[in-house]
Coordinates of C-alpha atoms and ligand atoms in Angstrom, one line a residue:
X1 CA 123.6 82.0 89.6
X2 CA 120.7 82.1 92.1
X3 CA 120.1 80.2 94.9
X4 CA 123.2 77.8 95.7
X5 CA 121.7 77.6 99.1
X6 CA 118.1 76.0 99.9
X7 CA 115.8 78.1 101.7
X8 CA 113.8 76.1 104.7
X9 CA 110.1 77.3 103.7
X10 CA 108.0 75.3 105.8
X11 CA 104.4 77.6 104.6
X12 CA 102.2 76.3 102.0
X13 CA 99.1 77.8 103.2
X14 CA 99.0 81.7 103.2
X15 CA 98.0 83.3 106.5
X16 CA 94.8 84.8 106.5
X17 CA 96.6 87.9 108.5
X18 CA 99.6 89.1 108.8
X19 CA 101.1 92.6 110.3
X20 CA 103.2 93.4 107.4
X21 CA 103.4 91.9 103.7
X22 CA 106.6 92.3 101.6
X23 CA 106.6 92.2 98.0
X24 CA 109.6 90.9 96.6
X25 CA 112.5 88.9 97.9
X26 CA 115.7 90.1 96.8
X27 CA 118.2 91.7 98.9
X28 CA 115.9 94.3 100.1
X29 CA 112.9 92.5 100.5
X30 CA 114.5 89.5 102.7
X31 CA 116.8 92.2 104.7
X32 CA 113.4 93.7 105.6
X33 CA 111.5 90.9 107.0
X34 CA 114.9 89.8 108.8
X35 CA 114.4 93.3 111.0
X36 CA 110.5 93.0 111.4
X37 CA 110.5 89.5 112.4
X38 CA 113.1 89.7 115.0
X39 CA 111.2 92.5 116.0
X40 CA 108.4 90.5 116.8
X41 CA 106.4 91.4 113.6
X42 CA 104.2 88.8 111.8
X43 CA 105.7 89.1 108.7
X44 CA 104.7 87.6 105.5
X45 CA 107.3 88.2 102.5
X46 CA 105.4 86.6 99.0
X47 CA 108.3 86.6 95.8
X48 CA 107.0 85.7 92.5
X49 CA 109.6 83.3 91.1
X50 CA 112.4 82.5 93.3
X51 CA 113.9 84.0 96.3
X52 CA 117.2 86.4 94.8
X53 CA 116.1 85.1 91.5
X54 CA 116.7 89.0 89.9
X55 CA 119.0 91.7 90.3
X56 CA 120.4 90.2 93.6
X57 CA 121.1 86.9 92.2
X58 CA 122.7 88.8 88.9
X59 CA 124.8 91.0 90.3
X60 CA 128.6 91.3 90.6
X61 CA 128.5 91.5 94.5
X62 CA 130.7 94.1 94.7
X63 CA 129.8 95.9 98.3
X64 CA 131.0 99.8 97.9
X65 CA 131.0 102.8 99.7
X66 CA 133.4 104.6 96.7
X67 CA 131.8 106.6 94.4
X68 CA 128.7 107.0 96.0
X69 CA 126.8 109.9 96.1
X70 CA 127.7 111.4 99.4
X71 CA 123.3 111.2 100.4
X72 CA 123.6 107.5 100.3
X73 CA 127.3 106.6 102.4
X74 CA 125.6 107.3 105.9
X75 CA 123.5 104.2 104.7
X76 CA 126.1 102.4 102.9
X77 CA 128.1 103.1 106.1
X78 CA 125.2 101.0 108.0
X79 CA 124.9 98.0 106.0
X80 CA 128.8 97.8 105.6
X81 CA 128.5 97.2 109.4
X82 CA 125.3 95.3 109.0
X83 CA 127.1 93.2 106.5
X84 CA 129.8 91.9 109.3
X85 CA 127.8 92.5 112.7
X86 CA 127.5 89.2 114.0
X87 CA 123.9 90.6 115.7
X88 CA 122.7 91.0 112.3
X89 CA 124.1 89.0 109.2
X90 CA 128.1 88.9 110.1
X91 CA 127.4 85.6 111.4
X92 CA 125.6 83.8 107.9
X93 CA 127.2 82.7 105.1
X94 CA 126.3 85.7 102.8
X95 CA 130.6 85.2 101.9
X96 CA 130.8 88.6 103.1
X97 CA 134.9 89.7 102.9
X98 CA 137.1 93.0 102.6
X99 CA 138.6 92.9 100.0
X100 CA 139.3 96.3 98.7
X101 CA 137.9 98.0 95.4
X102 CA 140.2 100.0 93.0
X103 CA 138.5 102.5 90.5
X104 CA 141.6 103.1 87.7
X105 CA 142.3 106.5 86.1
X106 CA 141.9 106.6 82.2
X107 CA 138.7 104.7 82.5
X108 CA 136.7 107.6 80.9
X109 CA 137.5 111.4 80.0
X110 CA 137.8 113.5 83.0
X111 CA 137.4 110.8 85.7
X112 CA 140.8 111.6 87.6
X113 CA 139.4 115.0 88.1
X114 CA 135.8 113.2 89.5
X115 CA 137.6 110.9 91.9
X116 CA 139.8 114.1 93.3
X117 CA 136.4 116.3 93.7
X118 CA 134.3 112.8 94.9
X119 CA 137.2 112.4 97.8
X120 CA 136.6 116.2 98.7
X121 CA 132.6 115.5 98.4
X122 CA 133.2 112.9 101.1
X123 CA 135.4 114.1 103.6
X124 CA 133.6 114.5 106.7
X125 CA 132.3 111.1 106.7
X126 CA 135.5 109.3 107.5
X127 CA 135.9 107.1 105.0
X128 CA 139.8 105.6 103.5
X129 CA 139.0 106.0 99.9
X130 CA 142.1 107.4 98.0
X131 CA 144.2 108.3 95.0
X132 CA 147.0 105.9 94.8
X133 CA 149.8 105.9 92.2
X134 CA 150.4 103.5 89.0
X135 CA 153.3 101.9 91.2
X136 CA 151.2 101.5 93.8
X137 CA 148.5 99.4 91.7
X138 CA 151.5 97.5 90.4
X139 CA 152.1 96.5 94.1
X140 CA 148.3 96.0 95.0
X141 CA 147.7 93.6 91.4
X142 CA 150.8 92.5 90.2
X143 CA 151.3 91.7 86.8
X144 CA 149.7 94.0 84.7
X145 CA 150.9 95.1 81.5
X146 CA 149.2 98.7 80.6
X147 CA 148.7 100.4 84.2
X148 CA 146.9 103.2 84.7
X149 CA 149.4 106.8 84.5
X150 CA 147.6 108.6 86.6
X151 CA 146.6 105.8 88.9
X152 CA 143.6 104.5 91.0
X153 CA 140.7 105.5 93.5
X154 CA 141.5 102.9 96.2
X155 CA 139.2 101.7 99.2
X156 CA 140.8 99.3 101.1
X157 CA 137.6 98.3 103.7
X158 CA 135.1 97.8 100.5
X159 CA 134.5 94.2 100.0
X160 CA 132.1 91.6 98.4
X161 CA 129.3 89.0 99.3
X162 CA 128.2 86.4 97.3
X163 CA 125.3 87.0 95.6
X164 CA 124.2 83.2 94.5
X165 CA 123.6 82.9 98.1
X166 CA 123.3 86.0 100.4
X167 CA 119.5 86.5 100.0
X168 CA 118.7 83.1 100.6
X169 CA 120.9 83.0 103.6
X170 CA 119.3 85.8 104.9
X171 CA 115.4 84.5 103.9
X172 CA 116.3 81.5 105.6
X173 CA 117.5 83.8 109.0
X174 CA 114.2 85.5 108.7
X175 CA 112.0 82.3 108.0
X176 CA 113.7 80.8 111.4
X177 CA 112.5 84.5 113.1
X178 CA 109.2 83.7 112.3
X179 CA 108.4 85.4 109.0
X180 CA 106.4 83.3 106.8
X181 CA 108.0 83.2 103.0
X182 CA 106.4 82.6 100.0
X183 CA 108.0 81.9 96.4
X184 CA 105.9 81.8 93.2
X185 CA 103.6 83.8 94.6
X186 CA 103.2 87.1 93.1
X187 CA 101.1 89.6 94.7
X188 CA 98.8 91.5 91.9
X189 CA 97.1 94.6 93.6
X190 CA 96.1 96.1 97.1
X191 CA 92.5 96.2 98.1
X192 CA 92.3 99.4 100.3
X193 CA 89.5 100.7 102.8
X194 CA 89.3 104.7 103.5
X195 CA 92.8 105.4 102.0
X196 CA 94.5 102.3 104.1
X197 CA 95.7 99.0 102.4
X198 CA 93.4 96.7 104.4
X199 CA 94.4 93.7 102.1
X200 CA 96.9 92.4 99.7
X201 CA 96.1 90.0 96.8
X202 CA 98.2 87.4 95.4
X203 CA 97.6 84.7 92.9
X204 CA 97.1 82.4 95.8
X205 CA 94.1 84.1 97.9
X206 CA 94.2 87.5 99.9
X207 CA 96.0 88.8 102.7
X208 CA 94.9 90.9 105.7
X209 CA 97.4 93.3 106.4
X210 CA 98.6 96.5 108.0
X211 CA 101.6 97.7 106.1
X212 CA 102.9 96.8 102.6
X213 CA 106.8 97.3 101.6
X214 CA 107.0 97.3 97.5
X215 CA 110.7 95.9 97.6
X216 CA 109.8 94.5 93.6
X217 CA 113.2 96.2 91.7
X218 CA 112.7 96.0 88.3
X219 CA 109.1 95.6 88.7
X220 CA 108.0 98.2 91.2
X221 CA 107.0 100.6 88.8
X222 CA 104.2 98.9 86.8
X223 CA 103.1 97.2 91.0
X224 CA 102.8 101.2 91.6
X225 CA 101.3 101.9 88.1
X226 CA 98.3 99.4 88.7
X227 CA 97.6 101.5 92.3
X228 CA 97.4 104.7 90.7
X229 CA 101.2 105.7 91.4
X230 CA 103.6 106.8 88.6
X231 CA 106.8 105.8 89.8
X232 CA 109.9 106.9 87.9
X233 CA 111.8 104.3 87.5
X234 CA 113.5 103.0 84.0
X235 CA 114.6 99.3 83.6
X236 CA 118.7 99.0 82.0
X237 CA 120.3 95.9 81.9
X238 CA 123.7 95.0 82.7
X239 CA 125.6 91.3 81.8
X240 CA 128.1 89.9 83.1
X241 CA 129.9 86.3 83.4
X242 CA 131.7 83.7 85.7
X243 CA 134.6 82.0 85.2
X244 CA 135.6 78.7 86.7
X245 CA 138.1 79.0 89.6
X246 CA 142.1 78.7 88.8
X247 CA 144.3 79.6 91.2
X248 CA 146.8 82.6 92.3
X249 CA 144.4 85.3 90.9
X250 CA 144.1 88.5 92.3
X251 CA 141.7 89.1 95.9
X252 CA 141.1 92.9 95.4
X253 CA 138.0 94.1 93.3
X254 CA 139.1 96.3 90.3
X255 CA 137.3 98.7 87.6
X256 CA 139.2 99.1 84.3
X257 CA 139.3 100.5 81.5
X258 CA 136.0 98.5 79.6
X259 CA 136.5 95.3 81.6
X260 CA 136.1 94.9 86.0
X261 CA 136.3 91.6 88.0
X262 CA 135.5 90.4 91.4
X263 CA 136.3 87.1 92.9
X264 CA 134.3 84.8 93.9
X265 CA 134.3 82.5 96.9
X266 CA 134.9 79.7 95.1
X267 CA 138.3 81.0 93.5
X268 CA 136.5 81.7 90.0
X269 CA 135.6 85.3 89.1
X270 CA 132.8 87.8 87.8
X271 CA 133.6 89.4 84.8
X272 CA 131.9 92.6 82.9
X273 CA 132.3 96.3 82.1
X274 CA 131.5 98.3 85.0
X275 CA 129.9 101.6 82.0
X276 CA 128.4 99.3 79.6
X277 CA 124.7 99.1 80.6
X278 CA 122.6 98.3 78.0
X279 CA 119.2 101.0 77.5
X280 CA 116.3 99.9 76.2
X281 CA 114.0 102.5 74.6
X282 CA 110.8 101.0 75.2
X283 CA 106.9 102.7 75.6
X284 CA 108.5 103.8 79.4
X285 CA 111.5 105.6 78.1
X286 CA 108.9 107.9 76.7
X287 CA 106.6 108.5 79.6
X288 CA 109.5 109.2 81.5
X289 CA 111.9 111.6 79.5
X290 CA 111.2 114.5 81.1
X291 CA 111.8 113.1 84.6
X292 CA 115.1 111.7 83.3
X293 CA 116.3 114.0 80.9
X294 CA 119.2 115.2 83.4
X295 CA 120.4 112.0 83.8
X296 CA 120.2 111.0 80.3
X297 CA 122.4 113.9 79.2
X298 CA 124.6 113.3 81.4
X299 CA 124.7 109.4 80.9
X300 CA 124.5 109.2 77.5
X301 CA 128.3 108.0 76.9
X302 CA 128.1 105.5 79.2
X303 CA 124.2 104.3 78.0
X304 CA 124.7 102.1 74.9
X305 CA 120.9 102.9 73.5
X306 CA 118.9 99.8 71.8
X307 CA 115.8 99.5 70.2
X308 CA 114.0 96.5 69.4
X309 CA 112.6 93.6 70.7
X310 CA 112.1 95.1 74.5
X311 CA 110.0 97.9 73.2
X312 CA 107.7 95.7 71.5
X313 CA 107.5 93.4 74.6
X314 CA 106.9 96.1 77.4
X315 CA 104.0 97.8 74.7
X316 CA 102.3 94.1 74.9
X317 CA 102.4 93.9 78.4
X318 CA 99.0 94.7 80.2
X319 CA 99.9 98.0 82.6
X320 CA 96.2 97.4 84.4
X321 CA 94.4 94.5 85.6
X322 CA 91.5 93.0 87.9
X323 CA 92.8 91.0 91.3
X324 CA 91.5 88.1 90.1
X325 CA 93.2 88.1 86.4
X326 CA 96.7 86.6 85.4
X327 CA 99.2 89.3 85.6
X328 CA 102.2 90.2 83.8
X329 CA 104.4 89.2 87.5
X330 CA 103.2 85.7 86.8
X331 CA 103.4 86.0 82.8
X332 CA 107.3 86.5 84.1
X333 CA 108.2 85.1 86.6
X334 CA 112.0 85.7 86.9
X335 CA 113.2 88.1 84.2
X336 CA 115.9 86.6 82.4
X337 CA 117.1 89.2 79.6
X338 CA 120.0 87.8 77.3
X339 CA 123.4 89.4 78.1
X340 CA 125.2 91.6 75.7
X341 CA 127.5 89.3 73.9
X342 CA 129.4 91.5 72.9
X343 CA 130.4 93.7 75.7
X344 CA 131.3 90.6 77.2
X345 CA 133.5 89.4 75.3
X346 CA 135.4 92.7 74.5
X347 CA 135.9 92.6 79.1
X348 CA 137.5 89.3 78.3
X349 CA 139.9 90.3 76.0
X350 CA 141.4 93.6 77.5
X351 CA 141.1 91.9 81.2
X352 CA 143.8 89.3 79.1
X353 CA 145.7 92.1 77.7
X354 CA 146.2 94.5 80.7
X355 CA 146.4 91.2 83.5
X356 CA 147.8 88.0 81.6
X357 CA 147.2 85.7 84.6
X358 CA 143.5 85.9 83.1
X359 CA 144.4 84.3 80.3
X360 CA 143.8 81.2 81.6
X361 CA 139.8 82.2 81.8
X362 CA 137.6 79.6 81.2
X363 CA 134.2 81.1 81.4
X364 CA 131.4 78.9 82.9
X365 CA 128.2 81.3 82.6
X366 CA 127.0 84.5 81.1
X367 CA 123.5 86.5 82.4
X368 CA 121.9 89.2 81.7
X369 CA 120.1 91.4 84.7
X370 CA 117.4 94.0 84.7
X371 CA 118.5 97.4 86.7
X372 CA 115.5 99.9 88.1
X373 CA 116.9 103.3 88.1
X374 CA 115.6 106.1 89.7
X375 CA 115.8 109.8 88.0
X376 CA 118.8 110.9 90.9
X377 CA 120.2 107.7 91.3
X378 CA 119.1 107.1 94.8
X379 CA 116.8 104.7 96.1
X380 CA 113.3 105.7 97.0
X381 CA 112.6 104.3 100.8
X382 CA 109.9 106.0 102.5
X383 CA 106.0 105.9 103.0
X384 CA 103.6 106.7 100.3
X385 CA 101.5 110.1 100.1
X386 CA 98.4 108.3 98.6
X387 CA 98.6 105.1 100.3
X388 CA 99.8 105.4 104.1
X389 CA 100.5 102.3 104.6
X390 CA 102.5 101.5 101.6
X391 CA 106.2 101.7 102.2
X392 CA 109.1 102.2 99.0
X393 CA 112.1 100.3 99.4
X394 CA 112.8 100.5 96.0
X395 CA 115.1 102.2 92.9
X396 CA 118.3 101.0 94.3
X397 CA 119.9 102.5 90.5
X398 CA 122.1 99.5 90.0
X399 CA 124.3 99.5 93.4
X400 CA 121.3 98.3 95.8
X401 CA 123.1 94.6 96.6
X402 CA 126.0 95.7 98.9
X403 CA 123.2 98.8 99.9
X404 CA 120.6 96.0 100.2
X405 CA 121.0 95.5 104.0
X406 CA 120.9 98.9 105.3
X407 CA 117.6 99.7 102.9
X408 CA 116.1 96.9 104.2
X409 CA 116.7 98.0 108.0
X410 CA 115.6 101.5 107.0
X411 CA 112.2 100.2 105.3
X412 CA 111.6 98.2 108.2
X413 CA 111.8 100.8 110.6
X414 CA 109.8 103.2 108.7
X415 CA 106.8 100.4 109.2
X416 CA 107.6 100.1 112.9
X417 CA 108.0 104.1 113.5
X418 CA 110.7 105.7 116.3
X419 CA 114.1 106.5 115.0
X420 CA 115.9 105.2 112.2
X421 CA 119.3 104.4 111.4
X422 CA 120.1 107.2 109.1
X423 CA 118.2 110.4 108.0
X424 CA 115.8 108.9 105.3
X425 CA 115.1 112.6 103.9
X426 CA 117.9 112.0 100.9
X427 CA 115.3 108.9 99.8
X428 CA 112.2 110.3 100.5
X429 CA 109.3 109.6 97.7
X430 CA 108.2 112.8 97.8
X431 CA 111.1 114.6 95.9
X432 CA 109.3 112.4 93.1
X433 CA 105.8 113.8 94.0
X434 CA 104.8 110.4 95.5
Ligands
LIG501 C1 124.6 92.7 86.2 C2 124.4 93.5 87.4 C3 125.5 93.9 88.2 C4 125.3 94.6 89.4 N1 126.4 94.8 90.2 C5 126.2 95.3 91.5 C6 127.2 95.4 92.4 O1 128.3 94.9 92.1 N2 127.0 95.9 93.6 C7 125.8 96.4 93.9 O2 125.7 97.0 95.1 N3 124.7 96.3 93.1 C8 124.9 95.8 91.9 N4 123.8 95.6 91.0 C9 122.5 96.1 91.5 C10 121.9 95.2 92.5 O3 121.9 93.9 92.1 C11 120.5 95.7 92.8 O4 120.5 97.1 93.1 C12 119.8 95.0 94.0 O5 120.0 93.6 93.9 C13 118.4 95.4 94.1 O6 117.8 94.5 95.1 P1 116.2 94.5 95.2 O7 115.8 93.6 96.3 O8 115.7 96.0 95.2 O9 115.7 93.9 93.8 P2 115.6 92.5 93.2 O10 116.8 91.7 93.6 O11 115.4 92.6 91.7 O12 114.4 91.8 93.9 C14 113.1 92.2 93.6 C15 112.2 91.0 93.6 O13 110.8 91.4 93.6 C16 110.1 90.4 93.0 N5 108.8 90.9 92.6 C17 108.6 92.0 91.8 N6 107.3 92.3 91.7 C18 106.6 91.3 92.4 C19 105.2 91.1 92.7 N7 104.3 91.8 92.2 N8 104.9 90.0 93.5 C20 105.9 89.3 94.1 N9 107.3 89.5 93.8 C21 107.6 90.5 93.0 C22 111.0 90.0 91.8 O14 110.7 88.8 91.2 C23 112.4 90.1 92.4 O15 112.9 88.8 92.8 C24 124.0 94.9 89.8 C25 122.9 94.5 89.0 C26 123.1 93.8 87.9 C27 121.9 93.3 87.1

């Protein structure tokens, strides 16, 4: 899982001052402070367990632009390029690769009919997603045994990256740029003068600063919650599992019905459901109804709704705190929820039924991941109302790792000003109020 690459941190002692501090190092957070340091920024980036210790390290590293909402492709568009661009990250070893993503028909009620209007939602942007028949996905995946009738949504330039690896990569290309990188070290609050964040506080001593970018996923709500900022964003949690390489599997990415896959570099593969996300009620789920009741209705089939243990745990946690109290970042420092066992294994089985070269799986690990969702679905990347200097690069809804590049170039051009890469309206925090 996370980390299979060793970061060179050669900091101990946090700087007294820095330009810009970011909290969190997943995909976001590392992709940020790889733009402002080569930019000549001092950047200091403070994670509080390990670097691509959460969602980026959890995730099934598909990198898409199909089914996106058409707001977000400009971006996706950006980091696809940002992904390969040898002046950017093309040249590391995030395992970045084409490999093509098919969506099959008969997944859910009615999704035919949404890939035919999606395709017409995304026309003018150029992209090669299309419809393809059953014989086709017989010739793309050979072998299976129960194709789809009415075929597949097929994009042959997505592809992948490796998530065990392509935020540490990346930290480590931003650490040689100069920016200063600090693990187990979780920032707790912002002290602020006249409006401005003048300093940030972490568990290891304060730091002088002139812009802040709240890259924390899962955790960014209850950071913004402790500065007087009601963030809507809901935790889910998706598993999914790895299989030990065997040979002559299939390269192309594929959504079925109740099971998906990716391979990995190493020959093995991931393995889940791509609608089988896990919702917790919990104390949140209340707060927040309202702002997600649209979403909710229309997500309920594909929610499976739980209540228990997580409710009782997020209603202990403290939701305020002084600077110079333990807080609940470093009660937890890498939040490891159990995967559903269940959903797992029921991907294993019909992956063997519809594509019998699986049957020779042999699965080596199974996770579980927290998922921030926002109440649209879109990330929230853009400068706080109440606190100007505080910049969302948050709420990536569950498809932030192959988005993670371009939402990390876009946060850190919002903190150095001028033009940006794409129109940041669609993400702005202020469709939430913020
Ligand atoms: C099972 C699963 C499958 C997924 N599949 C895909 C996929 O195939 N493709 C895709 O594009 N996306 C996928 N996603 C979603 C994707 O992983 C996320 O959208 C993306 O990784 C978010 O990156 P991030 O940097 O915003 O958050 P994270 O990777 O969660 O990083 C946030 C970091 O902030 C740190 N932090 C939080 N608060 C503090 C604090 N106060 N102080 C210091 N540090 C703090 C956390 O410890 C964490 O490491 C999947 C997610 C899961 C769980």
């Amino acid at each position: 899982m996370p980390n299979d690459k060793n970061i060179n941190m050669t900091n101990t002692t946090l700087p007294k001052q820095t330009d810009v501090v970011i909290i969190g190092g997943g995909i976001v957070g590392v992709s940020a402070a790889w733009h402002l340091a080569v930019a000549g920024y001092r950047v200091t980036l403070c994670e509080k367990g390990i670097i691509g210790g959460e969602q980026t390290g959890r995730n099934w590293g598909w990198c898409r632009k199909t089914l996106r909402d058409p707001m977000e492709i400009p971006l996706m568009q950006q980091s696809a390029q940002d992904w390969q661009d040898k002046k950017v990250f093309g040249n590391l070893e995030t395992g970045y690769r084409t490999t093509g993503i098919v969506y099959f028909s008969g997944r859910q009620r009615g999704d035919t009919e949404h890939y035919v209007n999606w395709l017409s939602s995304i026309r003018d942007f150029g992209l090669d997603s299309h419809m393809i028949t059953a014989s086709e996905v017989d010739q793309l995946i050979p072998g299976g045994t129960n194709l789809p009738r009415d075929g597949a949504l097929f994009t042959p330039s997505d592809g992948c990256a490796e998530p065990s690896r392509a935020a540490s990569v990346i930290c480590t290309a931003a650490a040689d740029a100069g920016a200063k990188i600090f693990e187990n070290t979780a920032v707790r609050g912002l002290e602020r003068h006249a409006g401005q964040v003048r300093e940030v506080v972490t568990e290891k001593g304060a730091i002088r600063c002139d812009a802040v970018v709240l890259a924390g996923g899962a955790w960014s709500r209850l950071f913004a919650g402790q500065e007087g900022i009601n963030l809507p964003a809901l935790n889910v949690m998706g598993s999914a599992m790895r299989t030990l390489p065997f040979p002559n599997g299939p390269n192309i990415s594929v959504a079925g019905r109740r099971f998906g896959w990716r391979k990995r570099a190493d020959g093995g593969y991931i393995v889940s459901q791509a609608d089988a996300t896990i919702f917790d009620i919990v104390p949140d789920s209340f707060r927040l109804v309202w702002a997600f009741r649209p979403q909710l209705l229309q997500g309920l089939r594909q929610l499976r709704l739980r209540f228990g243990a997580a409710f009782f745990h997020e209603l202990k946690r403290a939701r305020k705190w002084a600077l110079d109290e333990t807080t609940p970042f470093e009660l937890e420092r890498i939040a490891n929820p159990a995967p559903a066992q269940a959903v797992l294994e029921e991907a294993a089985e019909r992956l063997k039924k519809a594509f019998p070269v699986f049957d020779q799986i042999q699965i080596a690990h199974r996770w579980g991941g927290l998922i921030d969702v926002t109440p649209d679905a879109l990330p929230l990347i853009g400068t706080s109302a109440s606190v100007p200097s505080l910049i969302f690069a948050t709420g990536f809804s569950g498809h932030g790792f192959g988005l993670g590049p371009g939402g990390g170039r876009l946060a850190a051009e919002l903190v150095m000003g001028g033009s940006t890469c794409v129109d940041p309206s669609p993400f702005a925090p202020a469709r939430f109020g913020l």
